Amino acid sequence: MTLSKTKRGTPTGPEDEEQTFLDLESRLRRGELAVPSRWGDVAHADPAERRWILHAMDLVAKAAEKAGPQFDTFRAAALLVDRAPRRRFDPGTAGRYFEREVMSVSGMLEATLPAALTPPDDATTTELARIHQTAPPRPTRVALARTLTERAGWWEAPLRLTGLTWLHSVASSLQRWMRDDGPLHAAVRPDGPLHDGFDFARSVADAGARDDTPAHRLALLRDEFGYPAEPGEQWDDPALGVLLANSPAHVTTGTWTYVPASVPGTGWGPEEAWPGHLYRLLTHELLHRLAHPAYLEKAESVPGGRVLTEDVVELLTAEFVEASRGDAELGPLVPDVVESRHTQAAEEIRELAGPEGLKAAYFLGRTEFIGLT
């Protein structure tokens, strides 16, 4: 990509760069003069950073003409200047990585992807409301205790330890792929984890490091086993302590993503299946991190919220793991058959909203596409 010509020609020095920037900034701000120009910040940047900003603003200014009024070009101009010090791809990078980065961090794709979708009609919204208002079946305490004992038995004799170094390496590759090569919706929120400095690999810790507290026990019962405990309910079952130390979990308000570092052997099938299982767990946990706050807020407000926060993530996990099959680093970890432990309710939501509508709701907070307003 090259900068578009202005009446001053191609920028050749600081003065040309200043005028080119001011011209592009004016186009993106659409004549708004109340806020001072950002040239003062840009002028102090290094030459490579200034070049990135000018090319990025030129790209967005051209694309904005077809983006429609839903795209906030004023905000985009500021986002690009702020993003430049943390840029990943320079203009001319093969594979359109520069273009994808610019369109994501400027907010253009965040605005235009949903604009191409149609909200569900009244009949579809009614069907979606029925699903959202239906709480999933709650297992009895006796049945759940049996399940806990059986699952904890997997961990009586772990066959080996999984090195955290390997997990960190896979987590880093996964975040890179999700941001730069994966399905678009996951990576186009400028203020989302993939662009705000979050380091997924550094967040990964051994599940055994998780504190064994009553709150964590109840969270595991809710998230992993679909058992929303009653207020004040206590669970002292030893099996739950074993599972807490060997189950994946994410701390939404903190920094840690817990993944089991020990492998239960037969519970996960033959040894050659273990890397794929761990990769799937990492994908599931990263997708939890990428859920839009507005989506989570809506999920908490309906009886069927667990379908939205867990079963939908299962659907997305299978989709994203399969989509990564062509990646040089992640592809070898993808099993021949990618399984998903989602419920029929989650499948119905995807069929009614459409795959793109579901992703717009989950990643971008546009919950009107799944019938939640």
Short mmCIF file of C-alpha atoms in Angstrom, two decimals:
data_model
loop_
_atom_site.label_atom_id
_atom_site.label_comp_id
_atom_site.label_asym_id
_atom_site.label_seq_id
_atom_site.Cartn_x
_atom_site.Cartn_y
_atom_site.Cartn_z
CA MET A 1 0.00 0.00 0.00
CA THR A 2 1.21 3.54 -0.73
CA LEU A 3 0.10 6.87 0.64
CA SER A 4 -2.42 8.67 -1.48
CA LYS A 5 -1.14 11.75 -3.25
CA THR A 6 -2.00 15.15 -1.90
CA LYS A 7 -1.38 18.51 -3.54
CA ARG A 8 2.02 18.47 -1.81
CA GLY A 9 2.95 15.08 -3.31
CA THR A 10 4.53 12.14 -1.49
CA PRO A 11 5.93 13.01 1.95
CA THR A 12 9.70 13.41 1.77
CA GLY A 13 10.52 15.05 5.09
CA PRO A 14 9.12 16.34 8.40
CA GLU A 15 7.25 19.26 6.79
CA ASP A 16 5.63 17.03 4.18
CA GLU A 17 4.77 14.49 6.88
CA GLU A 18 3.13 17.18 8.98
CA GLN A 19 0.93 18.41 6.16
CA THR A 20 0.02 14.88 5.10
CA PHE A 21 -0.91 14.00 8.67
CA LEU A 22 -3.00 17.14 9.10
CA ASP A 23 -4.82 16.44 5.83
CA LEU A 24 -5.59 12.85 6.82
CA GLU A 25 -6.54 13.83 10.36
CA SER A 26 -8.94 16.45 9.01
CA ARG A 27 -10.57 13.89 6.72
CA LEU A 28 -11.04 11.42 9.56
CA ARG A 29 -12.25 14.08 11.98
CA ARG A 30 -14.66 15.31 9.31
CA GLY A 31 -13.81 18.95 9.97
CA GLU A 32 -14.15 18.78 13.77
CA LEU A 33 -11.71 21.36 15.17
CA ALA A 34 -12.69 21.45 18.85
CA VAL A 35 -10.00 18.93 19.83
CA PRO A 36 -6.35 19.88 19.23
CA SER A 37 -4.46 18.03 16.52
CA ARG A 38 -2.34 15.05 17.54
CA TRP A 39 0.56 16.17 15.36
CA GLY A 40 2.49 17.19 18.46
CA ASP A 41 2.54 13.55 19.57
CA VAL A 42 3.33 12.25 16.10
CA ALA A 43 6.18 14.71 15.54
CA HIS A 44 8.08 13.27 18.50
CA ALA A 45 7.72 9.68 17.29
CA ASP A 46 10.53 7.88 15.48
CA PRO A 47 10.43 7.82 11.65
CA ALA A 48 9.15 4.23 11.44
CA GLU A 49 6.31 5.05 13.81
CA ARG A 50 5.35 8.16 11.86
CA ARG A 51 5.39 6.15 8.63
CA TRP A 52 3.08 3.56 10.19
CA ILE A 53 0.64 6.25 11.34
CA LEU A 54 0.50 7.94 7.95
CA HIS A 55 -0.04 4.71 6.04
CA ALA A 56 -2.62 3.51 8.57
CA MET A 57 -4.58 6.77 8.50
CA ASP A 58 -4.48 6.80 4.71
CA LEU A 59 -5.82 3.24 4.58
CA VAL A 60 -8.63 4.02 7.01
CA ALA A 61 -9.52 7.32 5.33
CA LYS A 62 -10.00 5.54 2.01
CA ALA A 63 -11.99 2.68 3.51
CA ALA A 64 -14.14 5.02 5.62
CA GLU A 65 -15.83 6.32 2.50
CA LYS A 66 -17.62 2.97 2.18
CA ALA A 67 -17.90 2.12 5.88
CA GLY A 68 -21.03 4.10 6.62
CA PRO A 69 -21.98 6.36 9.52
CA GLN A 70 -21.65 3.62 12.14
CA PHE A 71 -17.85 3.91 11.93
CA ASP A 72 -16.47 6.61 14.25
CA THR A 73 -13.63 8.04 12.19
CA PHE A 74 -12.79 10.69 14.80
CA ARG A 75 -12.11 7.94 17.33
CA ALA A 76 -10.19 5.97 14.71
CA ALA A 77 -7.72 8.80 14.16
CA ALA A 78 -6.88 8.90 17.87
CA LEU A 79 -6.71 5.11 18.19
CA LEU A 80 -4.17 4.84 15.39
CA VAL A 81 -1.85 7.43 16.93
CA ASP A 82 -2.10 5.70 20.30
CA ARG A 83 -1.54 2.27 18.79
CA ALA A 84 1.57 3.08 16.77
CA PRO A 85 4.15 2.44 19.55
CA ARG A 86 2.74 -1.11 19.92
CA ARG A 87 2.29 -1.84 16.21
CA ARG A 88 3.04 -5.36 15.04
CA PHE A 89 3.14 -5.12 11.25
CA ASP A 90 4.66 -2.50 8.98
CA PRO A 91 3.14 -1.33 5.69
CA GLY A 92 3.90 -3.78 2.93
CA THR A 93 4.00 -6.85 5.18
CA ALA A 94 3.05 -9.90 3.13
CA GLY A 95 -0.30 -11.51 3.82
CA ARG A 96 -2.31 -8.36 4.51
CA TYR A 97 -1.37 -8.47 8.19
CA PHE A 98 -0.82 -4.72 8.27
CA GLU A 99 -4.28 -4.10 6.81
CA ARG A 100 -5.95 -6.46 9.27
CA GLU A 101 -4.17 -4.85 12.21
CA VAL A 102 -5.13 -1.33 11.13
CA MET A 103 -8.77 -2.20 10.43
CA SER A 104 -8.99 -3.90 13.83
CA VAL A 105 -7.28 -1.37 16.08
CA SER A 106 -9.03 1.58 14.38
CA GLY A 107 -12.45 0.17 15.25
CA MET A 108 -13.52 -0.12 11.62
CA LEU A 109 -14.20 -3.86 11.65
CA GLU A 110 -15.84 -3.59 15.07
CA ALA A 111 -18.36 -1.23 13.46
CA THR A 112 -18.76 -2.71 10.00
CA LEU A 113 -18.96 -6.46 10.68
CA PRO A 114 -22.25 -6.17 12.63
CA ALA A 115 -23.57 -3.63 10.12
CA ALA A 116 -23.70 -6.39 7.52
CA LEU A 117 -26.01 -8.51 9.71
CA THR A 118 -29.77 -8.43 10.14
CA PRO A 119 -31.25 -8.69 13.65
CA PRO A 120 -33.65 -11.62 14.16
CA ASP A 121 -37.28 -11.10 13.26
CA ASP A 122 -40.07 -11.25 15.85
CA ALA A 123 -40.69 -14.97 15.51
CA THR A 124 -36.99 -15.78 15.86
CA THR A 125 -36.65 -13.42 18.81
CA THR A 126 -39.51 -15.23 20.53
CA GLU A 127 -37.75 -18.57 20.05
CA LEU A 128 -34.49 -17.13 21.36
CA ALA A 129 -36.29 -15.67 24.38
CA ARG A 130 -37.70 -19.12 25.18
CA ILE A 131 -34.19 -20.54 25.27
CA HIS A 132 -32.78 -17.68 27.34
CA GLN A 133 -35.59 -17.96 29.88
CA THR A 134 -35.15 -21.71 30.37
CA ALA A 135 -32.69 -22.70 33.06
CA PRO A 136 -30.62 -25.82 32.27
CA PRO A 137 -31.43 -28.94 34.33
CA ARG A 138 -29.73 -28.85 37.72
CA PRO A 139 -28.14 -32.15 38.81
CA THR A 140 -29.08 -33.49 42.22
CA ARG A 141 -26.48 -33.30 44.94
CA VAL A 142 -26.30 -37.10 45.12
CA ALA A 143 -25.77 -37.49 41.38
CA LEU A 144 -23.19 -34.72 41.37
CA ALA A 145 -21.25 -36.31 44.23
CA ARG A 146 -21.06 -39.53 42.20
CA THR A 147 -19.75 -37.62 39.20
CA LEU A 148 -17.16 -35.82 41.30
CA THR A 149 -15.84 -39.08 42.75
CA GLU A 150 -15.62 -40.68 39.31
CA ARG A 151 -13.85 -37.69 37.77
CA ALA A 152 -11.44 -37.34 40.70
CA GLY A 153 -10.46 -40.97 40.14
CA TRP A 154 -8.79 -39.91 36.92
CA TRP A 155 -6.17 -38.10 38.97
CA GLU A 156 -5.25 -40.88 41.42
CA ALA A 157 -2.16 -41.77 39.37
CA PRO A 158 -1.25 -39.09 36.84
CA LEU A 159 0.98 -40.56 34.14
CA ARG A 160 3.28 -37.57 33.79
CA LEU A 161 3.54 -33.84 34.30
CA THR A 162 2.99 -31.45 31.42
CA GLY A 163 5.69 -28.81 31.32
CA LEU A 164 4.40 -25.29 31.81
CA THR A 165 6.98 -24.15 29.27
CA TRP A 166 5.13 -26.12 26.60
CA LEU A 167 1.78 -24.72 27.74
CA HIS A 168 3.16 -21.17 27.64
CA SER A 169 4.49 -21.75 24.12
CA VAL A 170 1.13 -23.03 22.87
CA ALA A 171 -0.71 -20.18 24.62
CA SER A 172 1.54 -17.64 22.91
CA SER A 173 0.98 -19.22 19.49
CA LEU A 174 -2.75 -19.36 20.13
CA GLN A 175 -2.98 -15.67 21.01
CA ARG A 176 -0.91 -14.77 17.96
CA TRP A 177 -3.14 -16.85 15.68
CA MET A 178 -6.36 -15.62 17.28
CA ARG A 179 -5.30 -11.99 16.83
CA ASP A 180 -3.68 -12.15 13.39
CA ASP A 181 -5.17 -15.12 11.52
CA GLY A 182 -8.28 -16.41 13.29
CA PRO A 183 -11.95 -15.62 12.60
CA LEU A 184 -12.29 -11.85 12.49
CA HIS A 185 -14.89 -11.18 15.19
CA ALA A 186 -12.57 -12.32 17.98
CA ALA A 187 -9.88 -9.77 17.16
CA VAL A 188 -11.60 -6.56 16.11
CA ARG A 189 -12.38 -4.92 19.46
CA PRO A 190 -9.75 -2.16 19.86
CA ASP A 191 -10.07 -2.18 23.65
CA GLY A 192 -10.28 -5.98 23.89
CA PRO A 193 -7.67 -8.29 25.44
CA LEU A 194 -5.96 -9.05 22.13
CA HIS A 195 -5.01 -5.38 21.71
CA ASP A 196 -4.75 -3.99 25.24
CA GLY A 197 -1.49 -5.66 26.21
CA PHE A 198 -2.93 -8.85 27.73
CA ASP A 199 -0.38 -11.69 27.59
CA PHE A 200 -2.22 -15.00 27.59
CA ALA A 201 0.94 -17.08 27.98
CA ARG A 202 2.04 -15.18 31.09
CA SER A 203 -1.40 -15.70 32.61
CA VAL A 204 -1.24 -19.50 32.36
CA ALA A 205 -0.53 -21.21 35.68
CA ASP A 206 -0.75 -24.73 37.05
CA ALA A 207 -4.27 -25.39 38.31
CA GLY A 208 -2.67 -26.77 41.46
CA ALA A 209 -1.69 -23.22 42.40
CA ARG A 210 -5.33 -22.17 42.67
CA ASP A 211 -6.46 -21.48 46.24
CA ASP A 212 -8.86 -24.09 47.62
CA THR A 213 -11.57 -21.77 48.93
CA PRO A 214 -15.34 -22.25 49.30
CA ALA A 215 -15.90 -19.66 46.57
CA HIS A 216 -13.61 -21.46 44.12
CA ARG A 217 -15.27 -24.79 44.90
CA LEU A 218 -18.71 -23.39 44.17
CA ALA A 219 -17.45 -21.71 40.99
CA LEU A 220 -16.10 -25.07 39.77
CA LEU A 221 -19.44 -26.76 40.49
CA ARG A 222 -21.25 -24.04 38.56
CA ASP A 223 -18.94 -23.72 35.56
CA GLU A 224 -17.75 -27.29 35.06
CA PHE A 225 -20.72 -29.31 36.31
CA GLY A 226 -23.70 -26.99 35.85
CA TYR A 227 -24.58 -26.91 39.54
CA PRO A 228 -25.52 -23.43 40.80
CA ALA A 229 -25.23 -23.81 44.56
CA GLU A 230 -27.77 -22.32 46.91
CA PRO A 231 -26.66 -19.36 49.06
CA GLY A 232 -24.63 -20.66 51.98
CA GLU A 233 -24.35 -24.18 50.56
CA GLN A 234 -21.16 -25.97 51.61
CA TRP A 235 -19.20 -28.62 49.72
CA ASP A 236 -16.49 -30.37 51.73
CA ASP A 237 -16.24 -33.40 49.43
CA PRO A 238 -12.52 -34.36 49.14
CA ALA A 239 -13.07 -35.20 45.47
CA LEU A 240 -13.86 -31.56 44.81
CA GLY A 241 -10.48 -30.53 46.20
CA VAL A 242 -8.75 -32.96 43.84
CA LEU A 243 -10.67 -31.59 40.87
CA LEU A 244 -10.06 -27.98 41.84
CA ALA A 245 -6.32 -28.64 41.62
CA ASN A 246 -6.67 -30.25 38.19
CA SER A 247 -9.38 -28.30 36.38
CA PRO A 248 -9.11 -25.33 34.01
CA ALA A 249 -10.44 -22.00 35.19
CA HIS A 250 -10.06 -18.32 34.47
CA VAL A 251 -10.19 -15.41 36.89
CA THR A 252 -12.19 -12.76 35.05
CA THR A 253 -11.19 -9.95 37.39
CA GLY A 254 -7.60 -11.09 37.83
CA THR A 255 -4.66 -12.22 35.79
CA TRP A 256 -4.52 -16.01 36.01
CA THR A 257 -5.68 -18.74 33.69
CA TYR A 258 -5.45 -22.11 35.41
CA VAL A 259 -4.71 -25.21 33.33
CA PRO A 260 -3.91 -28.69 34.71
CA ALA A 261 -0.20 -29.40 34.48
CA SER A 262 -0.67 -33.08 35.30
CA VAL A 263 -2.27 -35.47 32.83
CA PRO A 264 -4.80 -38.06 34.08
CA GLY A 265 -3.93 -40.72 31.55
CA THR A 266 -6.87 -42.91 30.57
CA GLY A 267 -9.34 -40.15 31.40
CA TRP A 268 -7.94 -38.23 28.45
CA GLY A 269 -7.45 -41.22 26.21
CA PRO A 270 -4.14 -42.40 24.70
CA GLU A 271 -0.99 -40.36 25.19
CA GLU A 272 -1.01 -39.01 21.64
CA ALA A 273 -4.36 -37.33 22.41
CA TRP A 274 -3.07 -35.33 25.39
CA PRO A 275 -1.51 -32.37 23.52
CA GLY A 276 -4.72 -31.85 21.55
CA HIS A 277 -6.77 -32.00 24.73
CA LEU A 278 -4.60 -29.38 26.42
CA TYR A 279 -4.70 -27.18 23.31
CA ARG A 280 -8.48 -27.38 23.36
CA LEU A 281 -8.51 -26.35 27.04
CA LEU A 282 -6.30 -23.36 26.29
CA THR A 283 -8.55 -22.30 23.41
CA HIS A 284 -11.63 -22.60 25.61
CA GLU A 285 -10.04 -20.46 28.32
CA LEU A 286 -8.80 -17.78 25.92
CA LEU A 287 -12.28 -17.53 24.41
CA HIS A 288 -13.65 -16.92 27.91
CA ARG A 289 -11.26 -13.98 28.14
CA LEU A 290 -12.52 -12.55 24.86
CA ALA A 291 -16.21 -12.44 25.81
CA HIS A 292 -17.54 -8.88 25.61
CA PRO A 293 -18.60 -7.42 29.00
CA ALA A 294 -22.04 -6.53 27.61
CA TYR A 295 -22.55 -10.15 26.56
CA LEU A 296 -21.62 -11.43 30.02
CA GLU A 297 -23.91 -8.88 31.65
CA LYS A 298 -26.85 -10.03 29.55
CA ALA A 299 -26.03 -13.68 30.24
CA GLU A 300 -26.17 -13.06 33.98
CA SER A 301 -29.62 -11.52 33.64
CA VAL A 302 -31.42 -14.58 32.23
CA PRO A 303 -32.16 -18.03 33.71
CA GLY A 304 -30.42 -19.74 30.79
CA GLY A 305 -27.25 -17.75 31.26
CA ARG A 306 -25.02 -20.79 31.66
CA VAL A 307 -25.85 -21.81 28.10
CA LEU A 308 -24.42 -18.46 26.98
CA THR A 309 -21.34 -18.49 29.20
CA GLU A 310 -20.32 -22.14 28.92
CA ASP A 311 -22.13 -24.03 26.16
CA VAL A 312 -21.70 -21.26 23.59
CA VAL A 313 -18.00 -21.19 24.48
CA GLU A 314 -17.90 -24.92 23.75
CA LEU A 315 -19.39 -24.26 20.31
CA LEU A 316 -16.86 -21.52 19.63
CA THR A 317 -14.00 -23.65 20.95
CA ALA A 318 -14.73 -26.39 18.42
CA GLU A 319 -15.06 -23.82 15.62
CA PHE A 320 -11.80 -22.03 16.45
CA VAL A 321 -9.78 -25.20 17.03
CA GLU A 322 -10.91 -26.49 13.64
CA ALA A 323 -10.14 -23.13 12.03
CA SER A 324 -6.56 -23.29 13.33
CA ARG A 325 -5.84 -26.56 11.54
CA GLY A 326 -3.92 -24.76 8.80
CA ASP A 327 -1.58 -22.92 11.18
CA ALA A 328 1.98 -24.22 11.12
CA GLU A 329 2.36 -24.16 14.92
CA LEU A 330 -1.16 -25.06 16.04
CA GLY A 331 -2.28 -27.36 13.24
CA PRO A 332 -0.38 -30.41 14.52
CA LEU A 333 -2.31 -30.12 17.81
CA VAL A 334 -5.75 -30.25 16.19
CA PRO A 335 -7.30 -33.74 16.49
CA ASP A 336 -8.75 -35.50 13.47
CA VAL A 337 -12.23 -34.98 14.92
CA VAL A 338 -12.85 -31.84 16.99
CA GLU A 339 -15.50 -32.59 19.59
CA SER A 340 -17.77 -30.17 21.42
CA ARG A 341 -19.62 -30.78 24.68
CA HIS A 342 -22.35 -28.22 24.09
CA THR A 343 -26.06 -28.60 24.71
CA GLN A 344 -28.88 -28.58 22.20
CA ALA A 345 -29.88 -25.15 23.49
CA ALA A 346 -26.55 -23.67 22.38
CA GLU A 347 -26.94 -25.26 18.97
CA GLU A 348 -30.41 -23.74 18.65
CA ILE A 349 -29.08 -20.28 19.50
CA ARG A 350 -26.47 -20.57 16.76
CA GLU A 351 -29.02 -21.80 14.23
CA LEU A 352 -31.50 -19.03 15.06
CA ALA A 353 -28.97 -16.18 15.28
CA GLY A 354 -26.62 -17.48 12.62
CA PRO A 355 -22.92 -18.17 13.25
CA GLU A 356 -21.92 -14.56 12.50
CA GLY A 357 -24.72 -13.14 14.64
CA LEU A 358 -23.63 -15.30 17.56
CA LYS A 359 -20.02 -14.14 17.22
CA ALA A 360 -21.12 -10.50 16.95
CA ALA A 361 -22.98 -10.93 20.24
CA TYR A 362 -20.21 -12.81 22.02
CA PHE A 363 -17.15 -10.84 20.93
CA LEU A 364 -18.63 -7.40 20.19
CA GLY A 365 -21.45 -7.19 22.72
CA ARG A 366 -24.12 -6.87 20.02
CA THR A 367 -26.58 -9.05 21.90
CA GLU A 368 -29.55 -7.91 19.79
CA PHE A 369 -28.42 -10.55 17.29
CA ILE A 370 -29.22 -13.29 19.81
CA GLY A 371 -32.49 -11.69 20.90
CA LEU A 372 -31.24 -9.94 24.05
CA THR A 373 -31.76 -6.19 24.21
#
